[in-house]
Short mmCIF file of C-alpha atoms in Angstrom, two decimals:
data_model
loop_
_atom_site.label_atom_id
_atom_site.label_comp_id
_atom_site.label_asym_id
_atom_site.label_seq_id
_atom_site.Cartn_x
_atom_site.Cartn_y
_atom_site.Cartn_z
CA MET A 1 -116.28 -138.46 -190.61
CA THR A 2 -114.36 -136.18 -188.15
CA TYR A 3 -110.83 -136.48 -186.88
CA LYS A 4 -112.20 -137.39 -183.47
CA GLU A 5 -114.42 -140.30 -184.98
CA ALA A 6 -111.42 -141.50 -186.86
CA LEU A 7 -109.28 -141.59 -183.64
CA TYR A 8 -112.07 -143.31 -181.82
CA PHE A 9 -112.57 -145.91 -184.64
CA THR A 10 -108.82 -146.50 -184.67
CA ALA A 11 -108.56 -147.10 -180.90
CA LYS A 12 -111.61 -149.43 -181.20
CA CYS A 13 -109.78 -151.40 -183.69
CA LEU A 14 -106.73 -151.60 -181.47
CA THR A 15 -108.66 -153.68 -178.78
CA LEU A 16 -109.96 -156.37 -181.25
CA GLY A 17 -107.28 -158.96 -180.31
CA HIS A 18 -108.58 -158.95 -176.76
CA TYR A 19 -112.27 -158.13 -177.34
CA PRO A 20 -113.12 -160.09 -180.40
CA GLY A 21 -116.79 -159.50 -179.81
CA LYS A 22 -116.34 -156.09 -181.17
CA THR A 23 -115.44 -157.56 -184.63
CA ALA A 24 -118.95 -157.49 -185.89
CA GLU A 25 -119.46 -153.87 -184.70
CA VAL A 26 -116.23 -152.82 -186.55
CA ARG A 27 -117.33 -154.79 -189.66
CA GLY A 28 -120.79 -153.00 -189.66
CA LEU A 29 -118.92 -149.57 -189.44
CA ILE A 30 -116.86 -150.53 -192.35
CA HIS A 31 -119.86 -151.66 -194.43
CA SER A 32 -121.92 -148.59 -193.49
CA GLY A 33 -119.77 -146.53 -195.83
CA ILE A 34 -119.04 -143.80 -193.12
CA ILE A 35 -115.30 -144.61 -192.72
CA ASP A 36 -113.15 -142.15 -194.34
CA TRP A 37 -110.08 -144.18 -194.74
CA GLU A 38 -107.73 -141.19 -195.68
CA LEU A 39 -108.72 -139.69 -192.37
CA VAL A 40 -108.07 -142.95 -190.50
CA VAL A 41 -104.71 -143.33 -192.13
CA TRP A 42 -103.91 -139.71 -191.16
CA ALA A 43 -105.06 -140.08 -187.58
CA SER A 44 -103.43 -143.50 -187.05
CA THR A 45 -100.16 -142.44 -188.69
CA GLY A 46 -99.97 -139.12 -186.71
CA GLN A 47 -100.64 -141.12 -183.48
CA PHE A 48 -97.86 -143.74 -184.57
CA VAL A 49 -100.31 -146.67 -184.35
CA PHE A 50 -100.75 -147.31 -188.06
CA PRO A 51 -98.94 -150.71 -188.07
CA ALA A 52 -100.89 -151.80 -185.00
CA LEU A 53 -104.14 -150.78 -186.74
CA HIS A 54 -103.23 -152.88 -189.64
CA LEU A 55 -102.30 -155.89 -187.54
CA GLN A 56 -105.44 -155.87 -185.40
CA LEU A 57 -107.65 -155.62 -188.46
CA LYS A 58 -105.77 -158.49 -189.99
CA ARG A 59 -106.01 -160.76 -187.13
CA ALA A 60 -109.71 -160.00 -186.83
CA GLY A 61 -110.16 -161.10 -190.54
CA LEU A 62 -111.23 -157.63 -191.81
CA LEU A 63 -108.62 -156.76 -194.37
CA SER A 64 -110.83 -158.21 -197.02
CA GLU A 65 -113.37 -155.47 -196.34
CA LEU A 66 -110.96 -152.71 -196.89
CA PRO A 67 -109.84 -151.09 -200.25
CA PRO A 68 -107.16 -153.26 -201.84
CA ASP A 69 -104.73 -150.36 -202.21
CA LEU A 70 -105.02 -149.44 -198.64
CA VAL A 71 -104.28 -153.05 -197.57
CA GLU A 72 -101.27 -153.05 -199.77
CA TYR A 73 -99.99 -149.82 -198.15
CA MET A 74 -100.63 -151.23 -194.73
CA GLU A 75 -98.74 -154.20 -195.36
CA GLU A 76 -95.82 -152.23 -196.82
CA ILE A 77 -95.46 -149.82 -193.88
CA THR A 78 -95.98 -152.66 -191.27
CA GLY A 79 -93.18 -154.61 -193.05
CA LEU A 80 -90.89 -151.82 -192.98
CA ASN A 81 -91.53 -151.10 -189.20
CA ARG A 82 -91.06 -154.75 -188.40
CA GLU A 83 -87.66 -154.70 -190.25
CA ARG A 84 -86.67 -151.64 -188.45
CA ASN A 85 -87.66 -153.04 -185.09
CA LYS A 86 -85.59 -156.13 -185.80
CA GLN A 87 -82.70 -153.90 -186.21
CA ILE A 88 -83.49 -151.93 -183.10
CA ILE A 89 -83.64 -155.28 -181.06
CA ASP A 90 -80.35 -156.24 -182.63
CA GLN A 91 -78.86 -152.79 -181.61
CA ALA A 92 -80.20 -152.94 -178.19
CA ALA A 93 -78.55 -156.37 -177.77
CA GLU A 94 -75.39 -155.02 -179.01
CA VAL A 95 -75.51 -152.22 -176.57
CA ALA A 96 -76.50 -154.46 -173.75
CA THR A 97 -73.70 -156.93 -174.45
CA LEU A 98 -71.10 -154.11 -174.58
CA LEU A 99 -72.31 -152.62 -171.16
CA ASN A 100 -72.22 -156.10 -169.73
CA GLN A 101 -68.69 -156.58 -170.77
CA HIS A 102 -67.91 -153.64 -168.36
CA GLY A 103 -70.12 -154.57 -165.58
CA PHE A 104 -73.29 -152.49 -166.37
CA THR A 105 -76.81 -153.72 -166.70
CA PRO A 106 -79.25 -151.44 -168.69
CA ILE A 107 -82.75 -151.22 -167.68
CA PHE A 108 -84.73 -150.63 -170.96
CA LEU A 109 -87.54 -148.20 -171.17
CA LYS A 110 -90.73 -147.44 -173.21
CA GLY A 111 -90.89 -149.11 -176.69
CA THR A 112 -87.62 -150.92 -176.70
CA ALA A 113 -88.43 -152.46 -173.34
CA ASN A 114 -91.73 -153.54 -174.55
CA LEU A 115 -90.15 -155.16 -177.74
CA LEU A 116 -87.62 -157.05 -175.72
CA ALA A 117 -90.13 -157.97 -173.00
CA GLY A 118 -92.73 -159.33 -175.54
CA LEU A 119 -95.47 -157.18 -174.85
CA TYR A 120 -96.71 -157.23 -178.65
CA GLU A 121 -97.87 -160.28 -180.40
CA ASP A 122 -95.98 -158.82 -183.50
CA ILE A 123 -92.82 -156.65 -183.15
CA GLY A 124 -94.10 -154.82 -186.10
CA GLU A 125 -96.90 -153.35 -183.94
CA ARG A 126 -94.95 -150.62 -182.17
CA MET A 127 -93.23 -147.59 -183.85
CA VAL A 128 -90.14 -146.78 -181.81
CA GLY A 129 -88.04 -143.78 -181.81
CA ASP A 130 -84.88 -143.96 -179.66
CA ILE A 131 -83.47 -146.76 -177.57
CA ASP A 132 -83.95 -145.40 -174.06
CA PHE A 133 -82.45 -147.27 -170.98
CA LEU A 134 -81.77 -146.46 -167.45
CA VAL A 135 -78.66 -147.08 -165.46
CA GLU A 136 -77.65 -146.29 -161.81
CA GLU A 137 -77.06 -142.40 -161.42
CA LYS A 138 -73.44 -142.76 -160.94
CA ASP A 139 -73.08 -144.81 -164.14
CA MET A 140 -74.77 -142.47 -166.63
CA VAL A 141 -71.65 -140.65 -167.61
CA PRO A 142 -69.33 -143.60 -167.72
CA VAL A 143 -71.91 -145.66 -169.80
CA ALA A 144 -72.43 -142.68 -172.18
CA GLU A 145 -68.63 -142.39 -172.61
CA LEU A 146 -68.28 -146.12 -173.30
CA LEU A 147 -70.82 -145.70 -176.20
CA ILE A 148 -69.02 -142.68 -177.47
CA ASP A 149 -65.74 -144.76 -177.54
CA THR A 150 -67.41 -147.44 -179.80
CA GLY A 151 -68.70 -144.86 -182.50
CA TYR A 152 -71.77 -142.87 -181.04
CA GLU A 153 -71.66 -139.04 -180.94
CA PRO A 154 -73.66 -136.81 -178.56
CA VAL A 155 -75.91 -134.37 -180.37
CA ASP A 156 -75.06 -131.79 -177.91
CA ARG A 157 -72.00 -131.32 -175.66
CA TYR A 158 -72.32 -132.81 -172.14
CA ASN A 159 -71.35 -130.26 -169.26
CA PRO A 160 -70.77 -131.90 -165.82
CA TRP A 161 -72.63 -129.10 -164.28
CA ASP A 162 -75.73 -130.37 -165.96
CA PHE A 163 -75.67 -133.69 -164.10
CA LYS A 164 -78.16 -132.70 -161.36
CA ILE A 165 -80.64 -130.78 -163.69
CA THR A 166 -80.95 -133.25 -166.45
CA LYS A 167 -82.75 -136.73 -166.62
CA HIS A 168 -80.55 -138.16 -169.27
CA TYR A 169 -77.16 -137.75 -171.25
CA PRO A 170 -77.54 -135.77 -174.59
CA ARG A 171 -78.95 -138.06 -177.18
CA LEU A 172 -76.31 -140.24 -178.92
CA VAL A 173 -76.17 -141.03 -182.63
CA ASN A 174 -74.40 -143.43 -184.67
CA ALA A 175 -74.48 -143.17 -188.49
CA ASN A 176 -74.18 -146.95 -188.82
CA ARG A 177 -76.98 -147.68 -186.41
CA THR A 178 -80.78 -147.58 -186.63
CA ALA A 179 -81.87 -145.78 -183.70
CA ASN A 180 -80.53 -142.98 -181.42
CA VAL A 181 -79.70 -143.98 -177.81
CA GLU A 182 -80.56 -141.97 -174.53
CA VAL A 183 -78.81 -143.00 -171.30
CA HIS A 184 -81.07 -142.18 -168.43
CA ARG A 185 -80.29 -141.37 -164.75
CA GLN A 186 -83.85 -140.52 -164.06
CA VAL A 187 -87.16 -141.22 -165.94
CA LEU A 188 -89.03 -138.08 -164.92
CA GLN A 189 -88.00 -134.59 -165.54
CA ILE A 190 -87.10 -132.26 -162.65
CA PRO A 191 -88.58 -131.31 -160.26
CA TYR A 192 -90.56 -134.55 -160.31
CA ASP A 193 -87.47 -136.97 -160.73
CA LYS A 194 -87.70 -138.03 -157.19
CA SER A 195 -91.29 -139.10 -157.47
CA LEU A 196 -90.08 -142.26 -159.32
CA PRO A 197 -86.44 -142.42 -158.17
CA ASN A 198 -83.70 -144.16 -159.75
CA GLU A 199 -82.90 -146.42 -156.83
CA LEU A 200 -86.48 -147.71 -156.53
CA ILE A 201 -86.63 -148.69 -160.12
CA VAL A 202 -83.19 -150.48 -159.80
CA ARG A 203 -84.62 -152.27 -156.76
CA ASP A 204 -87.63 -153.53 -158.36
CA LYS A 205 -86.44 -154.21 -161.86
CA LEU A 206 -87.33 -157.44 -163.75
CA ALA A 207 -84.59 -159.40 -165.51
CA LEU A 208 -85.22 -160.41 -169.20
CA ASN A 209 -84.60 -163.90 -170.31
CA LEU A 210 -82.04 -163.08 -173.17
CA PRO A 211 -78.62 -164.12 -174.16
CA PHE A 212 -77.40 -160.87 -172.57
CA THR A 213 -78.00 -159.39 -169.17
CA ALA A 214 -80.80 -156.57 -169.20
CA CYS A 215 -83.76 -155.69 -167.36
CA VAL A 216 -87.18 -153.73 -167.71
CA MET A 217 -88.95 -151.93 -164.91
CA SER A 218 -91.47 -153.78 -162.82
CA HIS A 219 -94.92 -154.10 -164.18
CA GLU A 220 -96.25 -151.35 -161.67
CA HIS A 221 -93.27 -149.01 -162.57
CA GLN A 222 -93.89 -149.50 -166.21
CA ILE A 223 -97.55 -148.41 -165.71
CA ILE A 224 -96.62 -145.47 -163.58
CA HIS A 225 -93.86 -144.42 -166.17
CA ASN A 226 -96.16 -144.87 -169.13
CA ILE A 227 -98.72 -142.47 -167.51
CA LEU A 228 -96.36 -139.96 -166.07
CA ASN A 229 -94.23 -139.71 -169.07
CA VAL A 230 -97.15 -138.39 -170.98
CA GLN A 231 -98.84 -136.43 -168.21
CA ILE A 232 -95.59 -134.82 -167.00
CA ASN A 233 -92.57 -135.23 -169.31
CA ASP A 234 -94.82 -134.53 -172.41
CA PHE A 235 -97.14 -132.02 -170.72
CA GLY A 236 -100.23 -134.17 -171.76
CA TYR A 237 -102.12 -133.09 -168.54
CA TYR A 238 -101.20 -129.45 -169.11
CA TYR A 239 -102.20 -129.41 -172.94
CA ALA A 240 -104.90 -132.04 -172.75
CA GLY A 241 -103.52 -133.96 -175.57
CA ILE A 242 -104.05 -137.45 -177.02
CA PHE A 243 -101.02 -139.79 -176.97
CA LEU A 244 -102.59 -143.04 -178.50
CA ARG A 245 -99.54 -144.90 -178.97
CA GLN A 246 -98.78 -144.73 -175.15
CA SER A 247 -102.41 -145.26 -174.29
CA TYR A 248 -102.19 -148.52 -176.43
CA ASP A 249 -99.17 -149.65 -174.33
CA LEU A 250 -101.06 -149.04 -171.22
CA PHE A 251 -103.89 -151.11 -172.55
CA LEU A 252 -101.59 -154.04 -173.01
CA LEU A 253 -99.81 -153.53 -169.87
CA SER A 254 -103.16 -153.40 -168.10
CA ARG A 255 -103.67 -157.08 -168.91
CA ARG A 256 -100.88 -157.75 -166.38
CA GLU A 257 -101.75 -155.26 -163.68
CA ASN A 258 -104.82 -153.09 -162.73
CA PRO A 259 -103.60 -149.48 -163.58
CA LEU A 260 -106.15 -147.95 -161.17
CA VAL A 261 -104.88 -150.14 -158.29
CA VAL A 262 -101.22 -149.26 -159.18
CA THR A 263 -102.23 -145.55 -159.41
CA GLN A 264 -103.81 -145.55 -156.13
CA ASN A 265 -101.03 -147.58 -154.38
CA TYR A 266 -98.50 -145.20 -155.91
CA GLY A 267 -100.14 -142.19 -154.03
CA LYS A 268 -98.79 -139.30 -156.06
CA PHE A 269 -100.27 -137.19 -158.82
CA PHE A 270 -103.38 -139.04 -158.51
CA HIS A 271 -105.51 -136.54 -160.39
CA ARG A 272 -103.21 -136.48 -163.38
CA MET A 273 -102.85 -140.24 -163.50
CA ASN A 274 -106.58 -140.94 -163.01
CA GLY A 275 -107.38 -138.38 -165.89
CA TYR A 276 -105.08 -140.30 -168.16
CA LEU A 277 -106.84 -143.58 -167.19
CA ALA A 278 -110.21 -141.91 -168.01
CA VAL A 279 -109.13 -140.83 -171.45
CA SER A 280 -107.65 -144.23 -172.28
CA HIS A 281 -110.74 -145.89 -171.02
CA GLU A 282 -112.90 -143.49 -173.32
CA LEU A 283 -110.71 -144.10 -176.33
CA PHE A 284 -110.68 -147.79 -176.19
CA ASP A 285 -114.60 -148.06 -175.88
CA HIS A 286 -114.64 -148.64 -172.05
CA PRO A 287 -112.71 -151.71 -171.59
CA ASP A 288 -112.90 -153.40 -168.27
CA CYS A 289 -109.11 -153.55 -167.95
CA ILE A 290 -108.72 -149.85 -167.64
CA PRO A 291 -111.01 -148.80 -164.75
CA TRP A 292 -110.84 -145.05 -163.41
CA GLN A 293 -112.16 -143.14 -160.61
CA ALA A 294 -115.11 -141.04 -161.83
CA ASP A 295 -114.31 -137.92 -159.89
CA PHE A 296 -114.64 -134.19 -160.94
CA SER A 297 -110.98 -133.80 -161.74
CA ALA A 298 -110.92 -136.84 -164.05
CA LYS A 299 -114.28 -135.85 -165.74
CA SER A 300 -112.89 -132.23 -166.11
CA PHE A 301 -109.68 -133.60 -167.92
CA LEU A 302 -111.88 -135.79 -170.11
CA ASN A 303 -114.04 -132.75 -171.18
CA ARG A 304 -110.91 -130.79 -172.01
CA ILE A 305 -109.82 -133.67 -174.11
CA LYS A 306 -113.11 -133.87 -176.01
CA ARG A 307 -113.30 -130.03 -176.32
CA ASN A 308 -109.85 -129.95 -178.01
CA LEU A 309 -111.00 -132.82 -180.41
CA ASP A 310 -114.28 -131.23 -181.26
CA ASN A 311 -112.77 -127.66 -181.86
CA PRO A 312 -109.33 -127.98 -183.63
CA ARG A 313 -108.99 -124.32 -183.91
CA TRP A 314 -109.61 -123.86 -180.26
CA GLU A 315 -107.06 -126.58 -179.56
CA ARG A 316 -104.33 -124.69 -181.60
CA LEU A 317 -105.18 -121.37 -180.01
CA SER A 318 -105.08 -122.78 -176.41
CA HIS A 319 -101.93 -124.86 -177.07
CA ALA A 320 -100.20 -121.72 -178.17
CA LEU A 321 -101.42 -119.67 -175.16
CA LEU A 322 -100.54 -122.36 -172.78
CA TYR A 323 -97.17 -122.84 -174.50
CA LEU A 324 -96.47 -119.13 -174.00
CA ILE A 325 -97.51 -119.27 -170.38
CA LEU A 326 -95.32 -122.29 -169.67
CA ARG A 327 -92.48 -120.74 -171.36
CA PHE A 328 -92.61 -117.48 -169.55
CA SER A 329 -93.37 -119.07 -166.20
CA ASN A 330 -90.27 -121.23 -166.65
CA TYR A 331 -88.31 -118.05 -167.50
CA ALA A 332 -89.50 -116.83 -163.96
CA ARG A 333 -88.66 -120.07 -162.11
CA VAL A 334 -85.07 -120.02 -163.72
CA LEU A 335 -84.53 -116.41 -162.36
CA VAL A 336 -85.57 -117.37 -159.00
CA ARG A 337 -83.50 -120.73 -159.16
CA ILE A 338 -80.27 -119.04 -160.21
CA THR A 339 -80.38 -116.83 -156.88
CA HIS A 340 -79.77 -119.93 -154.80
CA ASN A 341 -78.62 -122.74 -156.99
CA LYS A 342 -75.05 -122.61 -158.30
CA ASP A 343 -75.71 -125.35 -160.86
CA ALA A 344 -78.67 -123.51 -162.45
CA ARG A 345 -76.52 -120.32 -162.78
CA ARG A 346 -73.79 -122.18 -164.47
CA LEU A 347 -76.42 -123.90 -166.80
CA LEU A 348 -78.01 -120.51 -167.61
CA PHE A 349 -74.72 -118.90 -168.47
CA LYS A 350 -73.62 -121.78 -170.51
CA ARG A 351 -76.79 -121.55 -172.66
CA LEU A 352 -76.59 -117.93 -172.99
CA ARG A 353 -73.31 -118.31 -174.56
CA ASP A 354 -74.42 -121.03 -176.87
CA PRO A 355 -75.76 -119.83 -180.38
CA LYS A 356 -77.55 -123.16 -180.77
CA TRP A 357 -79.64 -122.30 -177.76
CA TYR A 358 -80.87 -119.16 -179.32
CA ASN A 359 -81.58 -120.85 -182.77
CA ALA A 360 -83.50 -123.53 -181.09
CA HIS A 361 -85.53 -121.00 -179.01
CA ILE A 362 -86.39 -118.92 -182.00
CA LYS A 363 -87.33 -122.10 -183.97
CA SER A 364 -89.62 -123.08 -181.29
CA TYR A 365 -91.50 -119.90 -181.57
CA LYS A 366 -91.78 -120.18 -185.35
CA GLU A 367 -93.23 -123.62 -185.07
CA LEU A 368 -95.64 -122.43 -182.65
CA PHE A 369 -97.03 -119.57 -184.94
#
């Protein structure tokens, strides 16, 4: 079994709750002896869907077909993740309550939003990193300072000059809390931030039925953000990478809104978004809930994904080359920008005086090679 086959098997299993007819097929694969469980664990863990895999197999009644030591390990990890997510939900409630007391309403994003909105049958499914939420642009700094006053600390010093060129306040940490917190003013990185602007998200937000006041993005905006967060913020379209955790969220969100229709109505970055739909459709064994437009661009992107999966050495080499191209082209853009943008000049001079910036830069190149 190859890594690609392990990844596709994992993705197929993630659809069992909505496509129970595939249970017999998955059972047949398990009984065939071709499943390399160590590789499946590695693939699903690396893609942050291991607990979801466990719970889908459990609901399908397939755990008895697995090695007992693997089932025990799955139950342990899922239990730990469920407990962590309970703590994250409690922390999000604490943060929202604090903000409400000062007249602010957070719009939770990504994993935390999905937990609070009940997207998952079991909160143990989703592996969550930070607690991300959006506030109105003018409120980003006051909200961050409010959290700092209650025990959170920024990992980097905030400079007011950075406001126009950053999408969130520096990450906030609290040694007595489970998750780090990111206070956003925008959800997409510059120069794409105005493509899904703060004011539009705030206008269409959905209120949550909870003891505190908090919201999530509209279903349409959740789908758009899910796709563009991968394709733009995480450079998924550029590197042709797999983000199975995010694709699984899209699969669940697609039960609420047709993602192709949402993408077409949105009218921006269609090739990037349609390519993501194509890959997700392929990964999850062609579910009808994730349609895509079979055009040349999407097929080309899908072929890039498959080539990377089939040739790991090529993927590492191409990733390194693309990273260098992106990094040096960014240097060039910065040099152009500072000729006419005062904020960009200030940010550059600030970074050039900061030893941490050099250390992080050097570390990124070391990790690359």
